[in-house]
XYZ file of N, CA and C in Angstrom:
462
model
N 106.436 58.571 298.324
C 105.331 58.842 297.418
C 104.959 57.536 296.735
N 103.730 57.105 296.895
C 103.313 55.834 296.329
C 102.144 55.973 295.363
N 101.992 57.137 294.798
C 100.864 57.334 293.896
C 101.372 57.748 292.525
N 100.465 57.686 291.589
C 100.733 58.158 290.228
C 99.759 59.300 289.968
N 100.262 60.344 289.341
C 99.341 61.437 289.032
C 99.586 61.969 287.633
N 98.512 62.456 287.066
C 98.533 63.146 285.783
C 97.998 64.538 286.066
N 98.807 65.552 285.796
C 98.391 66.933 285.982
C 98.370 67.631 284.636
N 97.226 68.185 284.283
C 97.068 68.911 283.023
C 97.253 70.394 283.309
N 98.090 71.043 282.501
C 98.295 72.483 282.657
C 96.999 73.196 282.282
N 96.493 73.950 283.235
C 95.256 74.698 283.012
C 95.561 76.174 283.251
N 95.793 76.877 282.179
C 95.940 78.331 282.225
C 95.348 78.863 280.922
N 95.371 80.144 280.728
C 94.670 80.735 279.583
C 95.116 80.150 278.254
N 96.424 80.097 278.022
C 96.883 79.585 276.720
C 96.624 78.088 276.592
N 96.739 77.344 277.692
C 96.458 75.908 277.649
C 94.992 75.663 277.309
N 94.110 76.416 277.939
C 92.680 76.261 277.651
C 92.373 76.623 276.202
N 93.048 77.643 275.685
C 92.853 78.039 274.289
C 93.310 76.942 273.326
N 94.248 76.111 273.772
C 94.751 75.016 272.948
C 94.068 73.684 273.253
N 92.982 73.705 274.016
C 92.187 72.497 274.215
C 92.464 71.712 275.487
N 93.104 72.323 276.475
C 93.429 71.601 277.712
C 92.186 71.105 278.448
N 91.115 71.841 278.388
C 89.878 71.408 279.048
C 89.337 70.127 278.437
N 89.330 70.065 277.107
C 88.879 68.855 276.408
C 89.848 67.696 276.649
N 91.149 68.013 276.686
C 92.149 66.982 276.957
C 91.955 66.398 278.354
N 91.754 67.262 279.328
C 91.562 66.788 280.713
C 90.335 65.876 280.786
N 89.268 66.254 280.104
C 88.054 65.431 280.084
C 88.325 64.073 279.427
N 89.115 64.061 278.349
C 89.443 62.801 277.665
C 90.286 61.900 278.568
N 91.245 62.480 279.278
C 92.077 61.697 280.199
C 91.223 61.172 281.348
N 90.336 62.010 281.858
C 89.435 61.581 282.927
C 88.576 60.401 282.460
N 88.112 60.453 281.217
C 87.323 59.357 280.651
C 88.128 58.068 280.550
N 89.393 58.174 280.120
C 90.267 56.993 280.024
C 90.526 56.392 281.408
N 90.794 57.251 282.383
C 91.029 56.764 283.745
C 89.795 56.041 284.265
N 88.621 56.622 284.057
C 87.372 56.011 284.508
C 87.069 54.709 283.797
N 87.282 54.677 282.480
C 86.990 53.474 281.703
C 87.873 52.294 282.118
N 89.091 52.596 282.535
C 90.023 51.539 282.934
C 90.015 51.289 284.440
N 89.300 52.150 285.154
C 89.322 52.085 286.612
C 90.766 52.175 287.114
N 91.548 53.041 286.460
C 92.969 53.184 286.773
C 93.165 53.933 288.085
N 94.175 53.547 288.817
C 94.500 54.191 290.090
C 95.509 55.300 289.792
N 94.973 56.434 289.365
C 95.775 57.593 289.000
C 95.039 58.835 289.474
N 95.751 59.738 290.160
C 95.158 61.019 290.519
C 95.195 61.927 289.301
N 94.125 62.668 289.073
C 94.073 63.627 287.973
C 93.959 65.013 288.578
N 94.930 65.848 288.266
C 94.938 67.192 288.824
C 95.210 68.236 287.764
N 95.547 69.412 288.235
C 95.858 70.517 287.329
C 97.048 71.280 287.875
N 97.784 71.898 286.976
C 98.916 72.745 287.328
C 98.915 73.954 286.410
N 99.750 74.930 286.741
C 100.031 76.021 285.801
C 100.882 75.439 284.687
N 100.893 76.096 283.552
C 101.824 75.707 282.498
C 103.240 75.985 282.979
N 104.230 75.526 282.250
C 105.615 75.689 282.673
C 106.295 76.839 281.948
N 105.507 77.649 281.249
C 106.058 78.791 280.540
C 106.283 78.535 279.055
N 105.955 77.351 278.596
C 106.182 76.988 277.194
C 104.841 76.953 276.459
N 104.248 78.118 276.264
C 102.897 78.193 275.728
C 102.753 77.574 274.351
N 103.775 77.595 273.539
C 103.669 77.035 272.199
C 103.561 75.505 272.217
N 103.821 74.891 273.377
C 103.733 73.436 273.487
C 102.466 72.968 274.195
N 101.541 73.880 274.477
C 100.302 73.492 275.152
C 99.443 72.654 274.233
N 98.639 71.806 274.778
C 98.458 71.469 276.180
C 99.621 70.632 276.721
N 100.051 70.977 277.940
C 101.109 70.245 278.640
C 100.488 69.328 279.684
N 101.121 68.185 279.882
C 100.711 67.229 280.896
C 101.960 66.838 281.678
N 101.845 66.792 282.986
C 102.931 66.304 283.826
C 102.488 64.994 284.463
N 103.307 63.972 284.304
C 103.046 62.692 284.960
C 104.058 62.530 286.076
N 103.555 62.257 287.276
C 104.416 61.974 288.423
C 104.261 60.497 288.764
N 105.399 59.824 288.882
C 105.444 58.382 289.130
C 105.624 58.108 290.618
N 105.384 56.862 291.052
C 105.473 56.533 292.479
C 106.814 56.874 293.135
N 107.899 56.891 292.366
C 109.208 57.213 292.948
C 109.461 58.714 293.026
N 108.466 59.522 292.623
C 108.588 60.975 292.678
C 109.086 61.610 291.399
N 109.526 60.810 290.432
C 109.979 61.352 289.152
C 108.786 61.948 288.408
N 109.019 63.104 287.769
C 107.959 63.787 287.011
C 108.464 64.133 285.622
N 107.620 63.857 284.629
C 107.944 64.138 283.231
C 106.878 65.064 282.658
N 107.318 66.075 281.907
C 106.391 66.955 281.194
C 106.259 66.456 279.762
N 105.017 66.374 279.290
C 104.711 65.950 277.926
C 103.951 67.062 277.220
N 104.175 67.187 275.901
C 103.413 68.156 275.149
C 103.873 68.248 273.703
N 103.123 68.849 272.829
C 101.716 69.138 273.033
C 100.898 67.847 273.014
N 100.096 67.687 274.031
C 99.273 66.488 274.188
C 97.859 66.809 273.705
N 97.361 66.014 272.798
C 96.028 66.214 272.247
C 95.070 65.151 272.789
N 93.789 65.345 272.553
C 92.777 64.392 273.037
C 93.073 62.960 272.596
N 93.559 62.799 271.369
C 93.823 61.446 270.869
C 95.004 60.776 271.588
N 95.735 61.536 272.391
C 96.844 60.983 273.171
C 96.426 60.569 274.576
N 95.160 60.723 274.921
C 94.707 60.450 276.291
C 95.031 59.018 276.719
N 94.796 58.045 275.858
C 95.070 56.647 276.203
C 96.566 56.435 276.431
N 97.409 57.026 275.587
C 98.859 56.911 275.748
C 99.300 57.506 277.084
N 98.764 58.655 277.439
C 99.128 59.306 278.697
C 98.756 58.415 279.886
N 97.585 57.817 279.844
C 97.179 56.915 280.933
C 98.061 55.659 280.925
N 98.410 55.155 279.742
C 99.316 54.006 279.662
C 100.673 54.328 280.297
N 101.199 55.513 280.011
C 102.483 55.913 280.593
C 102.351 56.045 282.107
N 101.309 56.715 282.550
C 101.122 56.950 283.986
C 100.952 55.651 284.765
N 100.329 54.668 284.170
C 100.094 53.399 284.873
C 101.226 52.399 284.665
N 102.237 52.781 283.891
C 103.391 51.909 283.693
C 103.217 50.859 282.611
N 102.149 50.957 281.829
C 101.930 49.970 280.755
C 102.921 50.166 279.619
N 103.369 51.400 279.417
C 104.399 51.692 278.420
C 105.446 52.579 279.089
N 106.680 52.579 278.551
C 107.745 53.385 279.162
C 107.440 54.885 279.124
N 108.103 55.616 280.014
C 107.891 57.065 280.097
C 108.370 57.780 278.849
N 109.393 57.234 278.193
C 109.920 57.879 276.997
C 108.879 57.813 275.893
N 108.641 58.944 275.262
C 107.648 59.061 274.199
C 108.040 60.258 273.349
N 107.549 60.308 272.137
C 107.802 61.473 271.283
C 107.232 62.742 271.914
N 106.269 62.591 272.814
C 105.658 63.749 273.475
C 106.455 64.238 274.688
N 107.440 63.448 275.148
C 108.204 63.822 276.343
C 109.057 65.050 276.055
N 108.888 66.083 276.886
C 109.664 67.314 276.744
C 110.864 67.283 277.678
N 110.656 66.824 278.908
C 111.775 66.777 279.836
C 111.350 66.365 281.230
N 112.350 66.015 282.031
C 112.143 65.619 283.420
C 112.072 66.858 284.306
N 111.045 66.928 285.138
C 110.995 67.972 286.167
C 111.801 67.526 287.379
N 111.616 66.277 287.770
C 112.356 65.699 288.890
C 112.668 64.250 288.561
N 113.714 63.734 289.175
C 114.067 62.337 288.987
C 114.673 62.056 287.629
N 114.723 60.780 287.289
C 115.326 60.350 286.029
C 114.504 59.252 285.384
N 114.472 59.254 284.067
C 113.901 58.188 283.266
C 114.803 58.028 282.049
N 115.075 56.777 281.635
C 115.940 56.559 280.474
C 115.441 57.303 279.242
N 116.369 57.991 278.581
C 116.056 58.663 277.327
C 115.356 60.001 277.452
N 115.155 60.510 278.678
C 114.482 61.802 278.846
C 115.414 62.732 279.625
N 115.808 63.824 278.998
C 116.707 64.801 279.627
C 115.934 65.677 280.606
N 116.654 66.365 281.455
C 116.049 67.331 282.364
C 115.385 68.446 281.564
N 114.293 68.959 282.066
C 113.614 70.092 281.418
C 114.551 71.296 281.335
N 115.498 71.379 282.276
C 116.454 72.491 282.294
C 117.403 72.433 281.104
N 117.485 71.291 280.423
C 118.340 71.147 279.247
C 117.626 71.592 277.971
N 116.324 71.857 278.055
C 115.555 72.285 276.886
C 116.080 73.653 276.421
N 116.225 73.872 275.122
C 116.755 75.146 274.622
C 115.979 76.375 275.103
N 114.702 76.206 275.394
C 113.889 77.330 275.875
C 114.460 77.914 277.158
N 115.105 77.080 277.962
C 115.607 77.527 279.249
C 117.094 77.879 279.236
N 117.722 77.919 278.065
C 119.166 78.159 277.967
C 119.602 79.473 278.621
N 118.813 80.512 278.503
C 119.192 81.818 279.054
C 118.583 82.095 280.421
N 117.829 81.156 280.923
C 117.189 81.334 282.225
C 118.119 80.843 283.333
N 118.110 81.502 284.488
C 118.931 81.001 285.598
C 118.564 79.557 285.926
N 119.516 78.780 286.409
C 119.281 77.366 286.724
C 118.186 77.185 287.764
N 118.066 78.138 288.666
C 117.024 78.040 289.689
C 116.052 79.198 289.510
N 114.801 78.875 289.288
C 113.763 79.904 289.195
C 113.468 80.415 290.587
N 113.345 81.704 290.746
C 113.007 82.252 292.056
C 111.570 82.783 292.065
N 111.316 83.756 291.229
C 110.010 84.407 291.226
C 108.903 83.445 290.780
N 109.195 82.608 289.814
C 108.160 81.736 289.245
C 108.467 80.257 289.470
N 109.109 79.929 290.591
C 109.534 78.548 290.792
C 108.388 77.563 291.009
N 107.176 78.030 291.247
C 106.043 77.112 291.433
C 105.299 76.827 290.128
N 105.620 77.576 289.073
C 104.922 77.374 287.803
C 105.179 75.957 287.303
N 104.105 75.278 286.978
C 104.188 73.910 286.492
C 104.220 72.875 287.601
N 104.210 73.310 288.850
C 104.318 72.377 289.973
C 103.113 72.379 290.892
N 102.329 73.437 290.889
C 101.211 73.513 291.831
C 99.889 73.698 291.096
N 98.831 73.260 291.730
C 97.473 73.446 291.228
C 97.101 74.903 291.482
N 96.826 75.670 290.438
C 96.532 77.086 290.622
C 95.240 77.363 291.388
N 94.420 76.351 291.571
C 93.161 76.538 292.296
C 93.193 75.904 293.681
N 94.397 75.520 294.148
C 94.503 74.821 295.421
C 95.500 75.544 296.323
N 94.984 76.261 297.328
C 95.840 77.003 298.244
C 96.772 76.072 299.017
N 96.326 74.854 299.313
C 97.185 73.903 300.024
C 98.448 73.572 299.221
N 98.335 73.470 297.901
C 99.514 73.239 297.062
C 100.481 74.406 297.199
N 99.949 75.620 297.162
C 100.775 76.819 297.271
C 101.501 76.843 298.611
N 100.776 76.586 299.686
C 101.372 76.596 301.020
C 102.396 75.474 301.193
N 102.114 74.298 300.623
C 103.016 73.152 300.767
C 104.343 73.361 300.052
N 104.374 74.280 299.097
C 105.619 74.551 298.373
C 106.268 75.853 298.821
N 105.914 76.301 300.010
C 106.566 77.486 300.566
C 105.884 78.798 300.241
N 104.649 78.736 299.767
C 103.909 79.966 299.484
C 103.797 80.823 300.740
N 103.915 82.082 300.590
C 103.873 83.066 301.677
C 105.108 83.032 302.566
N 106.092 82.189 302.265
C 107.297 82.109 303.087
C 108.017 83.459 303.140
N 108.195 84.085 301.980
C 108.888 85.382 301.949
C 108.099 86.441 302.708
N 106.786 86.438 302.568
C 105.965 87.417 303.293
C 106.071 87.191 304.799
N 106.040 85.937 305.225
C 106.163 85.636 306.662
C 107.533 86.041 307.186
N 108.564 85.795 306.406
C 109.917 86.184 306.809
C 110.031 87.694 306.963
N 109.442 88.426 306.022
C 109.470 89.889 306.070
C 108.706 90.397 307.288
N 107.544 89.810 307.563
C 106.767 90.240 308.726
C 107.502 89.941 310.024
N 108.161 88.794 310.100
C 108.926 88.451 311.297
C 110.056 89.446 311.541
N 110.704 89.903 310.478
C 111.823 90.849 310.614
C 111.363 92.223 311.088
N 110.127 92.575 310.759
C 109.673 93.942 311.054
C 108.742 94.034 312.254
N 108.622 92.979 313.002
C 107.826 93.058 314.230
C 108.743 93.485 315.365
N 108.208 94.346 316.232
C 109.045 94.834 317.337
C 108.901 93.994 318.567
């Protein structure tokens, strides 16, 4: 993976907390700097009280969730995504994948203390673009349905 991406959580509670305006502000910062960063969208990660959430994925595949991110943080988010400032920030909630100094795994967050270590039913939340079927398929979407159909064909 050799790209950098910023994904803004776009779901009902995120939009109610200004995610649409935040995404527009980040898009403006990326355009103004001519930054080489993909801007996408994901589902929230289940932490509605921390919306708007932003996930930054770095070239090495490491991903960090930040929140609550406001419009005035758009420049900071682009700075982090482009490597101008370190990933660690007061807005950092946790690592989705990989490691960054000073940022614990999202699984260490108290919100997830009673949740199983591996999500099954909702394992794509926070990882896929809810409006992109290719994202769903690339992460194993429909795998269980295909497995069930294969078992029941004569």
